[in-house]
XYZ file of C-alpha atoms in Angstrom:
159
model
C -3.014 44.010 -4.312
C -1.103 41.678 -5.245
C 0.623 40.846 -8.123
C -0.310 37.935 -9.943
C 1.557 33.923 -9.255
C 4.403 33.421 -10.982
C 6.677 31.239 -12.459
C 8.470 33.462 -14.427
C 12.493 33.837 -13.389
C 12.164 30.629 -12.017
C 14.268 27.376 -13.682
C 11.953 24.686 -14.092
C 15.308 22.698 -15.201
C 16.367 22.987 -11.471
C 14.858 19.648 -10.106
C 13.491 21.175 -7.139
C 11.882 24.533 -8.859
C 8.151 22.611 -8.477
C 8.879 22.806 -4.363
C 9.677 27.183 -4.849
C 6.637 26.774 -7.004
C 4.690 24.589 -3.737
C 6.692 27.316 -1.459
C 5.740 30.644 -3.757
C 1.877 30.034 -3.271
C 2.247 29.673 1.076
C 3.475 33.139 0.969
C 1.341 33.895 -1.615
C -1.664 32.789 0.236
C 0.353 34.498 3.510
C -0.419 30.709 4.875
C -1.365 29.370 8.543
C -3.395 27.167 10.414
C -6.741 29.642 9.929
C -9.894 28.560 7.712
C -8.917 32.575 5.797
C -5.926 31.009 4.449
C -7.531 28.079 3.053
C -10.359 30.172 1.961
C -7.574 31.751 -0.085
C -5.870 28.307 -1.508
C -8.802 27.896 -2.556
C -9.697 30.500 -4.045
C -6.565 30.419 -6.794
C -7.154 29.189 -10.163
C -7.652 24.822 -9.700
C -3.895 25.270 -11.517
C -1.950 26.597 -8.678
C -4.249 26.121 -5.955
C -3.541 22.084 -5.727
C 1.075 22.236 -5.831
C 0.908 23.185 -1.910
C -1.453 21.071 -0.690
C -0.069 18.010 -3.061
C 3.901 18.916 -2.753
C 2.245 18.822 1.163
C 1.302 14.770 1.643
C 4.298 14.081 -0.560
C 6.438 15.854 1.950
C 5.209 13.525 4.551
C 4.109 10.867 3.847
C 8.474 10.059 1.908
C 8.922 11.870 5.609
C 6.458 9.272 8.114
C 4.054 7.391 5.389
C -0.190 7.977 4.891
C -0.159 7.707 8.846
C 1.670 10.865 8.994
C 0.443 12.388 6.411
C -3.312 12.408 8.142
C -1.994 13.063 11.285
C -0.866 16.427 10.372
C -3.033 17.423 7.589
C -6.913 18.121 8.079
C -10.630 17.398 5.955
C -9.994 20.601 4.042
C -6.778 20.105 3.048
C -6.711 16.462 2.325
C -10.113 17.031 0.092
C -7.877 19.317 -1.817
C -5.374 16.713 -1.972
C -7.671 13.902 -3.551
C -9.406 17.141 -6.087
C -5.552 17.940 -6.859
C -4.498 14.351 -8.269
C -7.591 13.981 -10.247
C -6.474 17.319 -11.804
C -3.273 16.755 -12.925
C -4.618 13.322 -13.391
C -2.240 10.853 -11.142
C -4.540 8.270 -11.696
C -2.279 6.131 -9.570
C -2.182 8.112 -6.739
C -5.594 8.643 -7.175
C -6.468 5.150 -6.594
C -4.189 5.008 -3.546
C -5.560 8.241 -2.077
C -8.702 7.021 -2.089
C -7.536 3.292 -0.717
C -6.020 5.418 2.019
C -9.139 7.259 2.693
C -11.502 4.512 2.813
C -9.101 3.053 5.819
C -8.926 5.859 7.408
C -10.780 5.966 10.710
C -10.847 10.272 11.802
C -11.235 8.642 15.595
C -7.457 7.643 15.585
C -6.042 10.837 13.710
C -8.573 13.796 14.717
C -8.294 15.266 18.133
C -11.356 16.751 18.294
C -12.365 13.881 17.960
C -10.775 11.856 20.529
C -7.424 11.544 19.267
C -4.193 10.986 21.008
C -0.698 10.561 21.859
C -1.160 6.982 22.522
C -3.813 6.384 19.362
C -1.094 7.898 17.157
C 1.175 5.751 18.269
C -1.062 2.990 18.603
C -1.759 3.278 14.924
C 1.668 3.712 13.964
C 2.567 -0.008 14.937
C -0.822 -1.286 12.854
C 0.504 -0.866 9.905
C -2.717 -0.140 8.519
C -1.423 2.135 4.846
C 2.090 -0.303 4.616
C 0.192 -1.523 1.439
C -0.377 2.130 0.595
C 3.023 3.251 1.410
C 4.386 0.281 -0.161
C 2.931 1.375 -3.730
C 3.239 5.711 -2.942
C 6.806 4.956 -3.041
C 6.756 2.549 -5.926
C 5.017 4.831 -8.418
C 7.606 6.279 -11.168
C 7.889 9.352 -11.740
C 7.783 9.683 -8.207
C 3.986 13.328 -7.190
C 6.473 15.997 -7.586
C 7.770 14.039 -10.698
C 4.688 13.938 -12.429
C 3.605 17.849 -10.843
C 6.742 19.259 -12.432
C 6.182 17.741 -16.078
C 2.893 19.104 -15.591
C 3.907 22.269 -15.572
C 6.804 22.405 -17.746
C 4.327 21.037 -20.471
C 1.935 23.546 -19.995
C 4.389 26.779 -18.441
C 2.397 29.162 -20.077
C -0.382 28.583 -17.346
C 2.409 29.530 -15.106
C 3.634 32.532 -15.836
């Protein structure tokens, strides 16, 4: 039996600690591309369940905007992001994410729905999510900082 997840031993003042925590979650659930991996993630308590999807969302958007995030994520993961933003009361991020998902068109991103590299490039050029990307980058604290603050304030949940 695995030892429970714990932030014990992590320096919570380290500005990268929240990413280390997400890495711990990925290792704990043995993250891979299978549905079993997603089921293991969903089985975690809420305060652990949402860290990895939210930080993946944060990293993808920072790397290439919402367009890249949608291309590199899947449906179940996207719902965990929506739930996580609500759980962590990241209200401005949640509102922005809802707008992104309103603009989202599966046929442009899901290979199973006919998406291709050409559709990826075409939608990237049309700047579909420019307004939402701009807002995401302007929000302060950023999503990683907000999550780190919540974890620090509720450290007993993560021990």
